[in-house]
JSON list of C-alpha atoms in Angstrom, two decimals:
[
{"chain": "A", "resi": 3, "resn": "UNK", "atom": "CA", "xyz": [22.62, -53.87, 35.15]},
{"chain": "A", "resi": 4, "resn": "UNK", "atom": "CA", "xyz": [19.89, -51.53, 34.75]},
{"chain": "A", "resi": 5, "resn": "UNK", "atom": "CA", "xyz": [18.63, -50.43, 31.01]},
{"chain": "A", "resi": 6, "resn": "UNK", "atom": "CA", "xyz": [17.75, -47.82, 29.65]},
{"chain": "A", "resi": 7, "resn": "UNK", "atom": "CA", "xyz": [14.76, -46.16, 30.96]},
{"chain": "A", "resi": 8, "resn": "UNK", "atom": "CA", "xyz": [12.46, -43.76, 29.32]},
{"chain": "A", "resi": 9, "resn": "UNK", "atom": "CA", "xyz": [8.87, -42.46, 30.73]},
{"chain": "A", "resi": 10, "resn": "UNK", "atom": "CA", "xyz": [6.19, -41.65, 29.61]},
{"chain": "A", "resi": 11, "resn": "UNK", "atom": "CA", "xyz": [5.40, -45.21, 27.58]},
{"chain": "A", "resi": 12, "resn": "UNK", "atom": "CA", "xyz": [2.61, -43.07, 26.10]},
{"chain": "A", "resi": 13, "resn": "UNK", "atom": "CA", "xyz": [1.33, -39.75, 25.49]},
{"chain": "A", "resi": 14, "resn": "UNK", "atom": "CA", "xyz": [-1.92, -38.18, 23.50]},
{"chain": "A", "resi": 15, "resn": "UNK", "atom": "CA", "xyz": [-1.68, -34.70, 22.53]},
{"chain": "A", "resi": 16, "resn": "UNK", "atom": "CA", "xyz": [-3.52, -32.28, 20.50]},
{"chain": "A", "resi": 17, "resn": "UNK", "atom": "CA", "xyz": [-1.79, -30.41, 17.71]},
{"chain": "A", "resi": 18, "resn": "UNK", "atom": "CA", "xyz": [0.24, -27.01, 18.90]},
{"chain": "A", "resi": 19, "resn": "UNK", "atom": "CA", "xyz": [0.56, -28.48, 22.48]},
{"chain": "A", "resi": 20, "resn": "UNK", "atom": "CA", "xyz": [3.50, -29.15, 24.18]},
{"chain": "A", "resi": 21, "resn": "UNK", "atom": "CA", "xyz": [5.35, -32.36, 25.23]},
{"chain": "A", "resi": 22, "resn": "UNK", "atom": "CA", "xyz": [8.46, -33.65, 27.03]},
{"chain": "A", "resi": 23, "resn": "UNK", "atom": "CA", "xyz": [10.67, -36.81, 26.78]},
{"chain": "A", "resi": 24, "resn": "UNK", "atom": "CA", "xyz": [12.71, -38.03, 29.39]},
{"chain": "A", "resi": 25, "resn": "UNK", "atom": "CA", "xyz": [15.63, -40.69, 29.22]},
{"chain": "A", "resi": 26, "resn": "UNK", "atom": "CA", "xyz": [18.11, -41.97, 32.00]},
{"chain": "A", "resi": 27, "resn": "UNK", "atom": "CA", "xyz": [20.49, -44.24, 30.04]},
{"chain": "A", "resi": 28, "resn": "UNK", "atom": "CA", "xyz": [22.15, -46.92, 31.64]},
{"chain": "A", "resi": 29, "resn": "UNK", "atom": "CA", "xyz": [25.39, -45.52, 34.50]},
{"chain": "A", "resi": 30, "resn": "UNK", "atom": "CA", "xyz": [28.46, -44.64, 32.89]},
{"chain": "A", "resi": 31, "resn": "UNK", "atom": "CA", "xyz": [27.32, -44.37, 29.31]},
{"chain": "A", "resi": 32, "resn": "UNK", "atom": "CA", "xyz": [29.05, -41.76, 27.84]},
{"chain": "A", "resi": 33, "resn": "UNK", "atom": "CA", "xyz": [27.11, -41.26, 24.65]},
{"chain": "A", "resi": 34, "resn": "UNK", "atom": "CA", "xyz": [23.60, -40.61, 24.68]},
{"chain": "A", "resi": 35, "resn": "UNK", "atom": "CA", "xyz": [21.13, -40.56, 21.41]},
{"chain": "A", "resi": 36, "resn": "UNK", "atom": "CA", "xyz": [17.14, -39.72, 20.90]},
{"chain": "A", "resi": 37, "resn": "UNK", "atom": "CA", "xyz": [15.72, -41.64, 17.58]},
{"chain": "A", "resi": 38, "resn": "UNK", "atom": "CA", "xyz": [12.33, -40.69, 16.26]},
{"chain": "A", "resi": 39, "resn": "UNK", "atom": "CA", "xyz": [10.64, -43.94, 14.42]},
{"chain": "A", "resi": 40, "resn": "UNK", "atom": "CA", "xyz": [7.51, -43.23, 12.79]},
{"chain": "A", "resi": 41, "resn": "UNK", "atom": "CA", "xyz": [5.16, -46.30, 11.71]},
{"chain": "A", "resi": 42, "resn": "UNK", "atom": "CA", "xyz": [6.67, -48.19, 9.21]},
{"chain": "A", "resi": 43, "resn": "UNK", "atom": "CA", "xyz": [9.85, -47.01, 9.17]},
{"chain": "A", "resi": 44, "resn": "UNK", "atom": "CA", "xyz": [13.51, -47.58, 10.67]},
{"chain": "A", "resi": 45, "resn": "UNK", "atom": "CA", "xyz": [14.23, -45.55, 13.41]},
{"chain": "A", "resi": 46, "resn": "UNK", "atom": "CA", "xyz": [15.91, -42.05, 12.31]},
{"chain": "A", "resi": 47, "resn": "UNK", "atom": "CA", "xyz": [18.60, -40.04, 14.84]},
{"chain": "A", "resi": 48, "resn": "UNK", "atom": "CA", "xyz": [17.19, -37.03, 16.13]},
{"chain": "A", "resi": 49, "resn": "UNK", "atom": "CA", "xyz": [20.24, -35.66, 18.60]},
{"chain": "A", "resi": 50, "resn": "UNK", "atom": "CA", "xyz": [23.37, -37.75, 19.72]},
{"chain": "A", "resi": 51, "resn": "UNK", "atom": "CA", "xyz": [25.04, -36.17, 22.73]},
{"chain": "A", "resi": 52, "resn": "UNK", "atom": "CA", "xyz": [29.18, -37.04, 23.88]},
{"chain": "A", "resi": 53, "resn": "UNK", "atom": "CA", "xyz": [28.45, -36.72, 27.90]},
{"chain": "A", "resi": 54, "resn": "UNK", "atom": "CA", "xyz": [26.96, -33.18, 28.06]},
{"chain": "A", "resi": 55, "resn": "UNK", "atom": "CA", "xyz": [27.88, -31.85, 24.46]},
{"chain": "A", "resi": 56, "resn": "UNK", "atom": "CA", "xyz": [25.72, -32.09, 21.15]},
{"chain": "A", "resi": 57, "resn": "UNK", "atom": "CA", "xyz": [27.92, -34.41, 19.02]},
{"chain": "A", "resi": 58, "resn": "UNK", "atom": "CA", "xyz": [25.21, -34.21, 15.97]},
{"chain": "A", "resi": 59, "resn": "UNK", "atom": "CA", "xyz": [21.86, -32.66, 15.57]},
{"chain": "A", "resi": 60, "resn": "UNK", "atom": "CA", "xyz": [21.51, -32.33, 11.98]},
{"chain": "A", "resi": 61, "resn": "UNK", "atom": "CA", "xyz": [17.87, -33.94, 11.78]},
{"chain": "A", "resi": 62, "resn": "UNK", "atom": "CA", "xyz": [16.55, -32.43, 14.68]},
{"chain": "A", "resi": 63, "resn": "UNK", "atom": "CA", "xyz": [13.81, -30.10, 13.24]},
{"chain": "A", "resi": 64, "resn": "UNK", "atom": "CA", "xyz": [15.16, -26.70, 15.94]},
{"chain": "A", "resi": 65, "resn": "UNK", "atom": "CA", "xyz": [11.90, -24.63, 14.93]},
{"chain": "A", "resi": 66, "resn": "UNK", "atom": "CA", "xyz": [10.08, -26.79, 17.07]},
{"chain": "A", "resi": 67, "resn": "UNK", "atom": "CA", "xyz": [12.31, -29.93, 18.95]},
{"chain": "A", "resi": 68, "resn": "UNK", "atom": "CA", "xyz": [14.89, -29.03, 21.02]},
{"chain": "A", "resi": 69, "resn": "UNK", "atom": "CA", "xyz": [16.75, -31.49, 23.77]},
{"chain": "A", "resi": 70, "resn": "UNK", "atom": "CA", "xyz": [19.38, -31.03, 26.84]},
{"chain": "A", "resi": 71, "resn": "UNK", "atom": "CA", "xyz": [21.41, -33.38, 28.70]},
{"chain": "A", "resi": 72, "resn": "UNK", "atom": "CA", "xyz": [22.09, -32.12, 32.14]},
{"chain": "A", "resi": 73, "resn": "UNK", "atom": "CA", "xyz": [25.24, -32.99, 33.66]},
{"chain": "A", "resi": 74, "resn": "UNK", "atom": "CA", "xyz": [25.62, -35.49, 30.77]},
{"chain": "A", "resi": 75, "resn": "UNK", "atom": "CA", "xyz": [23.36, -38.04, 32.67]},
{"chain": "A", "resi": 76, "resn": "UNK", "atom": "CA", "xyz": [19.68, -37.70, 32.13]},
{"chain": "A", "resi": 77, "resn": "UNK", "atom": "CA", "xyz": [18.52, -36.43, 28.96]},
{"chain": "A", "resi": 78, "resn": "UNK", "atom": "CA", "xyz": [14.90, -34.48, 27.92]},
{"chain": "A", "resi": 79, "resn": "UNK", "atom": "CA", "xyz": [13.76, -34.26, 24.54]},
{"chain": "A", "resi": 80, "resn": "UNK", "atom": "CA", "xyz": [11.16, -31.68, 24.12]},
{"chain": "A", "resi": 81, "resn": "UNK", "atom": "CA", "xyz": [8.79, -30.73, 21.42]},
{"chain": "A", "resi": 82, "resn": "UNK", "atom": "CA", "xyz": [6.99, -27.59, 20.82]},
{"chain": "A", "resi": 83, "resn": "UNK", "atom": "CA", "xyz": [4.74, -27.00, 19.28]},
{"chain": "A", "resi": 84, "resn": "UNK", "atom": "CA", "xyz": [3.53, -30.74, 18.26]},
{"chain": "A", "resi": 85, "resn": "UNK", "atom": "CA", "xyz": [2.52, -31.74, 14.53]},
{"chain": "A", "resi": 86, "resn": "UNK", "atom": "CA", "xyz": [0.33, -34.23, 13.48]},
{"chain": "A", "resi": 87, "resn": "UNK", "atom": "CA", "xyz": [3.30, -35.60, 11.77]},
{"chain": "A", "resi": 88, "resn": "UNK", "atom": "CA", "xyz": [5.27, -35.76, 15.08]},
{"chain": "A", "resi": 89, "resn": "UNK", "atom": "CA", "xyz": [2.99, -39.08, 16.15]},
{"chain": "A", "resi": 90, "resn": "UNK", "atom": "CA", "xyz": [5.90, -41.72, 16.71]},
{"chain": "A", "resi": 91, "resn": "UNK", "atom": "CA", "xyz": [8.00, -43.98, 18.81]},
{"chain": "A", "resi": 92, "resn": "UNK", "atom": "CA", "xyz": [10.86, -42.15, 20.42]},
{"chain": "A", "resi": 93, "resn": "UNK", "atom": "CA", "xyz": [13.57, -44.03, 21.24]},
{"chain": "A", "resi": 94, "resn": "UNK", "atom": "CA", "xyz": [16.70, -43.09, 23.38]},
{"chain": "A", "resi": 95, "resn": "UNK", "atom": "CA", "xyz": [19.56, -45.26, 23.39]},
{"chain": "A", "resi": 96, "resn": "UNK", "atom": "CA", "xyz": [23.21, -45.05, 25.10]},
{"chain": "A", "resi": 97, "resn": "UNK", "atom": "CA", "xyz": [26.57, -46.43, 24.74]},
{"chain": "A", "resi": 98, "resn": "UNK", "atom": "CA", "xyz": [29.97, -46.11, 26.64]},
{"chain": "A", "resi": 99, "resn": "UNK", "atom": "CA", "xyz": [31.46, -44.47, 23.56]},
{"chain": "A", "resi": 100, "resn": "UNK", "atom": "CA", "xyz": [29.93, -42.74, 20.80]},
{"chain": "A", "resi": 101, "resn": "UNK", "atom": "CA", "xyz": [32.31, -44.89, 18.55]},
{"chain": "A", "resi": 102, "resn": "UNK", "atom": "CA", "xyz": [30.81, -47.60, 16.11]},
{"chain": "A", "resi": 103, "resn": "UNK", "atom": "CA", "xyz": [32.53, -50.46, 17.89]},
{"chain": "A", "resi": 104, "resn": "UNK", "atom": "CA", "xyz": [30.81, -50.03, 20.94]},
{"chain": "A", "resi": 105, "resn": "UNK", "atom": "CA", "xyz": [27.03, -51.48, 21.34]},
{"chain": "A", "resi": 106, "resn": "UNK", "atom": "CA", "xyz": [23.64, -48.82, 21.45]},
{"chain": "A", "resi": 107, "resn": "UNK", "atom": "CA", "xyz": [21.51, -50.00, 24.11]},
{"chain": "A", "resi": 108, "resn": "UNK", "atom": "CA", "xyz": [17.94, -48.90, 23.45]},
{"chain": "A", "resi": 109, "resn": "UNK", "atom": "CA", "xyz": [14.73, -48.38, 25.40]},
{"chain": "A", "resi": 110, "resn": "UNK", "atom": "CA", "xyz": [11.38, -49.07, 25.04]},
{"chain": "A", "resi": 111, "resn": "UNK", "atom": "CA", "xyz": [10.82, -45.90, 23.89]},
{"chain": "A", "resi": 112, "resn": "UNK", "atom": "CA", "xyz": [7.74, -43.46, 24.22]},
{"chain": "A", "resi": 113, "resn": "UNK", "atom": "CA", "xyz": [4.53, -44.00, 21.70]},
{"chain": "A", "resi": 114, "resn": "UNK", "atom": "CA", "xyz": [3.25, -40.12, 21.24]},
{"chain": "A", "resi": 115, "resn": "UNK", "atom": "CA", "xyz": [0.11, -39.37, 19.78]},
{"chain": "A", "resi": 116, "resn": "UNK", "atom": "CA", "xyz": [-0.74, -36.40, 18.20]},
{"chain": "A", "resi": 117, "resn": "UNK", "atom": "CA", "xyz": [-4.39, -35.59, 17.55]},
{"chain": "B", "resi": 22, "resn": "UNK", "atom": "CA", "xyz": [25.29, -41.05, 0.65]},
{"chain": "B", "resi": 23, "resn": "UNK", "atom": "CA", "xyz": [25.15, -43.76, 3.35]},
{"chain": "B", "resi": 24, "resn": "UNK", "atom": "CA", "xyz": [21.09, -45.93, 2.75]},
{"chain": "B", "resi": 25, "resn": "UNK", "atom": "CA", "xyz": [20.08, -49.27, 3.81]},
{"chain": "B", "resi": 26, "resn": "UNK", "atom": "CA", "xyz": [17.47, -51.40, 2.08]},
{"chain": "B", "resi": 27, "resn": "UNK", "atom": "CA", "xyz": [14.98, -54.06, 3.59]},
{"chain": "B", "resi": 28, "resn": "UNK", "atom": "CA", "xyz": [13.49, -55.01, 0.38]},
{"chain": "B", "resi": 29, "resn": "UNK", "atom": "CA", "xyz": [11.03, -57.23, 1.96]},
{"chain": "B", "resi": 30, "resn": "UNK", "atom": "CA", "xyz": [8.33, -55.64, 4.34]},
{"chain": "B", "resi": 31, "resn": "UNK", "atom": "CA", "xyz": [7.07, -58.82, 5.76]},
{"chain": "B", "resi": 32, "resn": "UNK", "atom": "CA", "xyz": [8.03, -61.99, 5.77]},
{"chain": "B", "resi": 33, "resn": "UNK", "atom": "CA", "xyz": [5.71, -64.90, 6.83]},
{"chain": "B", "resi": 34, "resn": "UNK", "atom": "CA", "xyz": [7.30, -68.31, 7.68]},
{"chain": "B", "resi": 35, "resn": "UNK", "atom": "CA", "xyz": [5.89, -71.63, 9.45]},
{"chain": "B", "resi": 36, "resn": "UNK", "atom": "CA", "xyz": [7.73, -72.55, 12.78]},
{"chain": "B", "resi": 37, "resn": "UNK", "atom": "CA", "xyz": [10.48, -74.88, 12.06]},
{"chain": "B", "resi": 38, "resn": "UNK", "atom": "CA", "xyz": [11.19, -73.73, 8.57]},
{"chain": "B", "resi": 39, "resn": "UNK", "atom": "CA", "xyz": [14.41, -71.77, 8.03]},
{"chain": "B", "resi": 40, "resn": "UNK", "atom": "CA", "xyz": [14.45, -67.35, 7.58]},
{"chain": "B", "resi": 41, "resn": "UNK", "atom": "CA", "xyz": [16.37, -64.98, 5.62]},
{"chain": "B", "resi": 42, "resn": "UNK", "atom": "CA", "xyz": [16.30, -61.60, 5.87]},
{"chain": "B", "resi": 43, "resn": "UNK", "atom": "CA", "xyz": [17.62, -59.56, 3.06]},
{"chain": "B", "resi": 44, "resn": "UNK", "atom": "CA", "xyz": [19.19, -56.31, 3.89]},
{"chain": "B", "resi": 45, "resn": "UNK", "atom": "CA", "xyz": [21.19, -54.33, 1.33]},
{"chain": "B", "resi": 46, "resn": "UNK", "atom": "CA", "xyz": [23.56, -51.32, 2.30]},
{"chain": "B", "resi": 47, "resn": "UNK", "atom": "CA", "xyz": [25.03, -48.37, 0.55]},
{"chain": "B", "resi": 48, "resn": "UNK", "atom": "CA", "xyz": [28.56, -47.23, 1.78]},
{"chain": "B", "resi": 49, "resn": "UNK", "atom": "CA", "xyz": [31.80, -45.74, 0.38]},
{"chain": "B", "resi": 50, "resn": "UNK", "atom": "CA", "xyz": [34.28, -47.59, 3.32]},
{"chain": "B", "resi": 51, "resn": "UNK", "atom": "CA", "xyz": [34.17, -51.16, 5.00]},
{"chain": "B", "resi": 52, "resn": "UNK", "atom": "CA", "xyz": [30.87, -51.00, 7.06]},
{"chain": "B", "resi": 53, "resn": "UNK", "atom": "CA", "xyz": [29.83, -51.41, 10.03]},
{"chain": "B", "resi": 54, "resn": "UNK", "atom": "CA", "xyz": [26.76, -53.53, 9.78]},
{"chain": "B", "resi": 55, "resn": "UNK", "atom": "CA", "xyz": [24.25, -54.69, 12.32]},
{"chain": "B", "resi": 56, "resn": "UNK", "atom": "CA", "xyz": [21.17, -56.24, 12.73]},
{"chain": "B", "resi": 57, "resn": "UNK", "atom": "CA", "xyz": [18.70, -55.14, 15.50]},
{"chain": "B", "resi": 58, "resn": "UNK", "atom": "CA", "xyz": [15.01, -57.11, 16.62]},
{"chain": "B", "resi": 59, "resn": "UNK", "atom": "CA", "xyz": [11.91, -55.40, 18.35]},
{"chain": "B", "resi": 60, "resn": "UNK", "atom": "CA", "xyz": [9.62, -56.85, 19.75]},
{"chain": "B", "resi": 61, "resn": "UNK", "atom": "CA", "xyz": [5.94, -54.91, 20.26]},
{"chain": "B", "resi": 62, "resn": "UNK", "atom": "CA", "xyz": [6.25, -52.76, 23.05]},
{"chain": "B", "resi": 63, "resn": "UNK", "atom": "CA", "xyz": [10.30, -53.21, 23.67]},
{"chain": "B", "resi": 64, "resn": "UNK", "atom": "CA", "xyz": [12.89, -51.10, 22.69]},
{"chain": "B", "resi": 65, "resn": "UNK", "atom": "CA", "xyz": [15.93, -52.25, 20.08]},
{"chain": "B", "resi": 66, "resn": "UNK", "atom": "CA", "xyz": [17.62, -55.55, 20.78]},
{"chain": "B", "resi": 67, "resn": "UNK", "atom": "CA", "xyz": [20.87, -56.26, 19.17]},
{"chain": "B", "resi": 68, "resn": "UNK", "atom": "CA", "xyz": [21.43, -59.60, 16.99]},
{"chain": "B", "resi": 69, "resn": "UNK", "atom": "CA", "xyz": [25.00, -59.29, 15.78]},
{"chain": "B", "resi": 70, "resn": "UNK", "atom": "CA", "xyz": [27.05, -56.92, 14.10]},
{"chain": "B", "resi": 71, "resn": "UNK", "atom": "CA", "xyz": [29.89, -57.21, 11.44]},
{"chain": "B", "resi": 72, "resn": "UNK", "atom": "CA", "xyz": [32.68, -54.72, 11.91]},
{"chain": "B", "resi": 73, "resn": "UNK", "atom": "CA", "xyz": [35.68, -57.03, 10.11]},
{"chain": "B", "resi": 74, "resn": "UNK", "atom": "CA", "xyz": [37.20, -60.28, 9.74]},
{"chain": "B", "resi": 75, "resn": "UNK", "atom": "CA", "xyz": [35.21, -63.55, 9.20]},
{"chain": "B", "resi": 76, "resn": "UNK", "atom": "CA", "xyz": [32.25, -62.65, 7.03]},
{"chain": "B", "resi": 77, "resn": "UNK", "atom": "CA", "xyz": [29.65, -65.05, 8.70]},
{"chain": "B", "resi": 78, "resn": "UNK", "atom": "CA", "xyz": [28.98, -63.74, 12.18]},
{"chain": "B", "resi": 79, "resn": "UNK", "atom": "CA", "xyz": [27.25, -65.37, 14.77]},
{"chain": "B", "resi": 80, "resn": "UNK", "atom": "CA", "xyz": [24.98, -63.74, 17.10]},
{"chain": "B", "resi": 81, "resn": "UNK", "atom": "CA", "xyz": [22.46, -64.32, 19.81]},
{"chain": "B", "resi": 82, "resn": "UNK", "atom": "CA", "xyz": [18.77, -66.78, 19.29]},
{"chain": "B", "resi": 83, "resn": "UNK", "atom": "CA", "xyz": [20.84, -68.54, 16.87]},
{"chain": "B", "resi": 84, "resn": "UNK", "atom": "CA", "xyz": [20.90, -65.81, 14.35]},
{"chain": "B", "resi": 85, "resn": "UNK", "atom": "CA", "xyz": [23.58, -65.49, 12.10]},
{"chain": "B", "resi": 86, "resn": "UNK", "atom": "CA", "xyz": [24.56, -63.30, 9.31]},
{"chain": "B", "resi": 87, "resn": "UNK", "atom": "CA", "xyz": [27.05, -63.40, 6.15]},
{"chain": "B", "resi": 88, "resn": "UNK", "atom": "CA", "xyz": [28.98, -60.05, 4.49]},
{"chain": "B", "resi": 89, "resn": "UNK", "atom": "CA", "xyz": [29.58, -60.38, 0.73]},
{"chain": "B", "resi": 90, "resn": "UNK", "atom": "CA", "xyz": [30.94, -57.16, -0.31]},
{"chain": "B", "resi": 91, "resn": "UNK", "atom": "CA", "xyz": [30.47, -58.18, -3.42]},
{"chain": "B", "resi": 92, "resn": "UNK", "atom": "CA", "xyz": [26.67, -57.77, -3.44]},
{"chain": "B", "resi": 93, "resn": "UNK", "atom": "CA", "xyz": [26.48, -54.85, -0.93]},
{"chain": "B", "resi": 94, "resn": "UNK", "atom": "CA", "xyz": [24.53, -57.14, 0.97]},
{"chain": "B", "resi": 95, "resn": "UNK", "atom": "CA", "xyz": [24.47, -58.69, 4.78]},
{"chain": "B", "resi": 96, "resn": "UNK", "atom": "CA", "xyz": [21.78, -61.03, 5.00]},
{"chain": "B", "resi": 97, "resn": "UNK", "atom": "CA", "xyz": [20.32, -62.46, 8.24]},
{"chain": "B", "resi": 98, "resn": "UNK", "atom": "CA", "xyz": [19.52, -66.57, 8.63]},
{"chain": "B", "resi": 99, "resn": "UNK", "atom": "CA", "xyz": [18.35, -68.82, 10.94]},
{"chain": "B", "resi": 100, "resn": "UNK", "atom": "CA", "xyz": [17.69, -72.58, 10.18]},
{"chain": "B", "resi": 101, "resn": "UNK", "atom": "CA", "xyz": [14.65, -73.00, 12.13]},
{"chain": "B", "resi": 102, "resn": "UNK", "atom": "CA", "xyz": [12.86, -70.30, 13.38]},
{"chain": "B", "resi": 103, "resn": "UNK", "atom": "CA", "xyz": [10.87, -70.67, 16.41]},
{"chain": "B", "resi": 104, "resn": "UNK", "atom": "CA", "xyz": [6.90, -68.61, 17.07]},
{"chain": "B", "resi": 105, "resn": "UNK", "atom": "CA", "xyz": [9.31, -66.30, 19.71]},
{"chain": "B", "resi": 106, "resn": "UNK", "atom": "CA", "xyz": [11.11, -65.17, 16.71]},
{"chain": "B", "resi": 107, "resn": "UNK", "atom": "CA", "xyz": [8.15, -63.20, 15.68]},
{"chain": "B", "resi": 108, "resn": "UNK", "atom": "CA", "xyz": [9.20, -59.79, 15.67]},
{"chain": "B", "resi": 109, "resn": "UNK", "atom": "CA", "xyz": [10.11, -56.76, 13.75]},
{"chain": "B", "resi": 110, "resn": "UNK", "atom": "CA", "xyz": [13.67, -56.87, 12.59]},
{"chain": "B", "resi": 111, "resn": "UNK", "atom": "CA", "xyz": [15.88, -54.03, 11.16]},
{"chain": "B", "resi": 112, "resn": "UNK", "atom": "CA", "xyz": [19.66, -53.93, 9.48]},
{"chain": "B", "resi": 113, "resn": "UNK", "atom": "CA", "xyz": [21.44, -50.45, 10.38]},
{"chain": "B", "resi": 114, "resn": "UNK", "atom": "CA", "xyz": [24.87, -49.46, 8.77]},
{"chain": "B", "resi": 115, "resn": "UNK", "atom": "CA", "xyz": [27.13, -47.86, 11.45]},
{"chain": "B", "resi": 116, "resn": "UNK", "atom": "CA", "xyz": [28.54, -44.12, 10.29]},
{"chain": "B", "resi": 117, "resn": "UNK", "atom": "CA", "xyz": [30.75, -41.11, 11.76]},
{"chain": "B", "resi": 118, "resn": "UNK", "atom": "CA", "xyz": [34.29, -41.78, 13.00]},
{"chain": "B", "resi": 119, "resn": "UNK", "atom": "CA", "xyz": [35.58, -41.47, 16.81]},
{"chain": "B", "resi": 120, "resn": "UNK", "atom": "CA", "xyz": [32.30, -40.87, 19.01]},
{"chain": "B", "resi": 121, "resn": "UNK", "atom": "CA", "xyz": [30.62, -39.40, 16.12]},
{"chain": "B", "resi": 122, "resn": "UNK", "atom": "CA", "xyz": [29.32, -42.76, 15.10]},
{"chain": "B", "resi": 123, "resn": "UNK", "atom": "CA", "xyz": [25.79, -43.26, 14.36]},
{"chain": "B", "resi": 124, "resn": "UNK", "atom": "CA", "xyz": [23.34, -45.71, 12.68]},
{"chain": "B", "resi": 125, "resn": "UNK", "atom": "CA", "xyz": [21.37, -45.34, 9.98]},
{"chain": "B", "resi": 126, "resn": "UNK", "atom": "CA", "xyz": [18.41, -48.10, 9.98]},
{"chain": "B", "resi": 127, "resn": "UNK", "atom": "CA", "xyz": [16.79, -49.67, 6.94]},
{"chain": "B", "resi": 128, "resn": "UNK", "atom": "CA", "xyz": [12.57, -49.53, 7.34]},
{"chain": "B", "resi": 129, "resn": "UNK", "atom": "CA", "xyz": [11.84, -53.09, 8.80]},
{"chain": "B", "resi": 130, "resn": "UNK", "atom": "CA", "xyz": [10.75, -56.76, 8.23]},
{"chain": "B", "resi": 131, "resn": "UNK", "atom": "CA", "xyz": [7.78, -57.79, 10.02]},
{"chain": "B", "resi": 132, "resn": "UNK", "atom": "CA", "xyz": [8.53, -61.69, 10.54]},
{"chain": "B", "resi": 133, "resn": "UNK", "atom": "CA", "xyz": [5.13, -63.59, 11.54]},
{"chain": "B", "resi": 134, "resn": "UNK", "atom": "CA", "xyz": [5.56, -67.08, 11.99]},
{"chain": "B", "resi": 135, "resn": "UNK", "atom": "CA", "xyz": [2.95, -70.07, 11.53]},
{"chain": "B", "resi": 136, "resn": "UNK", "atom": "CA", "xyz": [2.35, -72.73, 13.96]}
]
């Protein structure tokens, strides 16, 4: 079974460009989530989508991230413009169900630098 | 509202020699605990989790884990850690109900381990 798969690994940016994410989580996953780990830290939920529906964005910062999930497959995770503070891991993970009994599988996420 | 605590940022052990991992959790209902390991450059791997019944759980690499509600706590063991084990590890408490669920990480324990 294929994982999840997320491209780029890496990106350098300079501050107030623009960037994109992209995540195809693993076939039939129903539930689809984009964490943001900065160094140091446990990874932090950004977006969780429920096929092609946002099931919780409450810590996506919408002034400047934003995210879709065509035909609640593949997901992009955008951010414009980028902050210094932005430089982080971001991971995308997917599950059958959104529910708690059900296992996140995870990525290897994307390393962005902002410079 | 829902926090998990890693109180110890790294944690160095020699190979052979036995690990816990201390992981506290803050939580008004019977939690949904897990414990996740990355390894540099790869994405989230799932230990175990604890969702009910017998408080020591077993998981995979010979991990296990023990609930005490008690103490708020869900500790991770093994009794002879191995120089693979080397890793970053993290304990998330599950949240949300239906497919709303979600996990909230603690910030890490960087395990080196001595030959």
């Amino acid at each position: 079974e294929a994982g999840v798969a997320q491209s780029p690994r890496y990106k350098i940016i300079e501050k107030r460009q623009s960037v994109a994410f992209w995540c195809n989580p693993i076939s039939g996953h129903a539930t689809l989530y984009w964490y943001q780990q900065i160094l140091g830290q446990g990874p932090k939920l950004l977006i969780q989508f429920q096929n092609n529906g946002v099931v919780d964005d409450s810590q996506l910062p919408k002034d400047r991230f934003s995210a879709e999930r065509l035909k609640g497959v593949d997901s992009t995770l955008k951010i414009q413009p980028a902050k210094l503070e932005d430089s982080a891991v971001y991971l995308c993970a997917s599950s059958l169900r959104g529910s708690m009994n059900t296992e996140a599988f995870f990525g290897q996420g994307t390393r962005l630098t902002v410079v | 509202a829902q926090s998990v605590t890693q109180p110890d940022i790294h944690i160095t052990v020699s190979e052979g020699a036995s690990l816990e991992l201390r992981c506290n959790y803050s939580y008004g209902a019977t939690p949904y605990l897990f414990w996740y390991v990355q390894s540099p450059g790869q994405g989230l791997q799932l230990l175990l989790k604890y969702f009910s019944g017998d408080t020591l759980v077993q998981g995979i690499k010979g991990f296990e884990a023990e609930f005490k509600r008690s103490q708020s706590s869900f500790n991770l063991r093994k009794p002879s850690v191995h120089w693979s084990d080397a890793a970053e590890y993290f304990c998330a408490v599950g949240t949300g109900s239906g497919n709303t669920g979600k996990l909230i990480f603690g910030q890490g324990t960087t395990l080196q381990v001595k030959p």
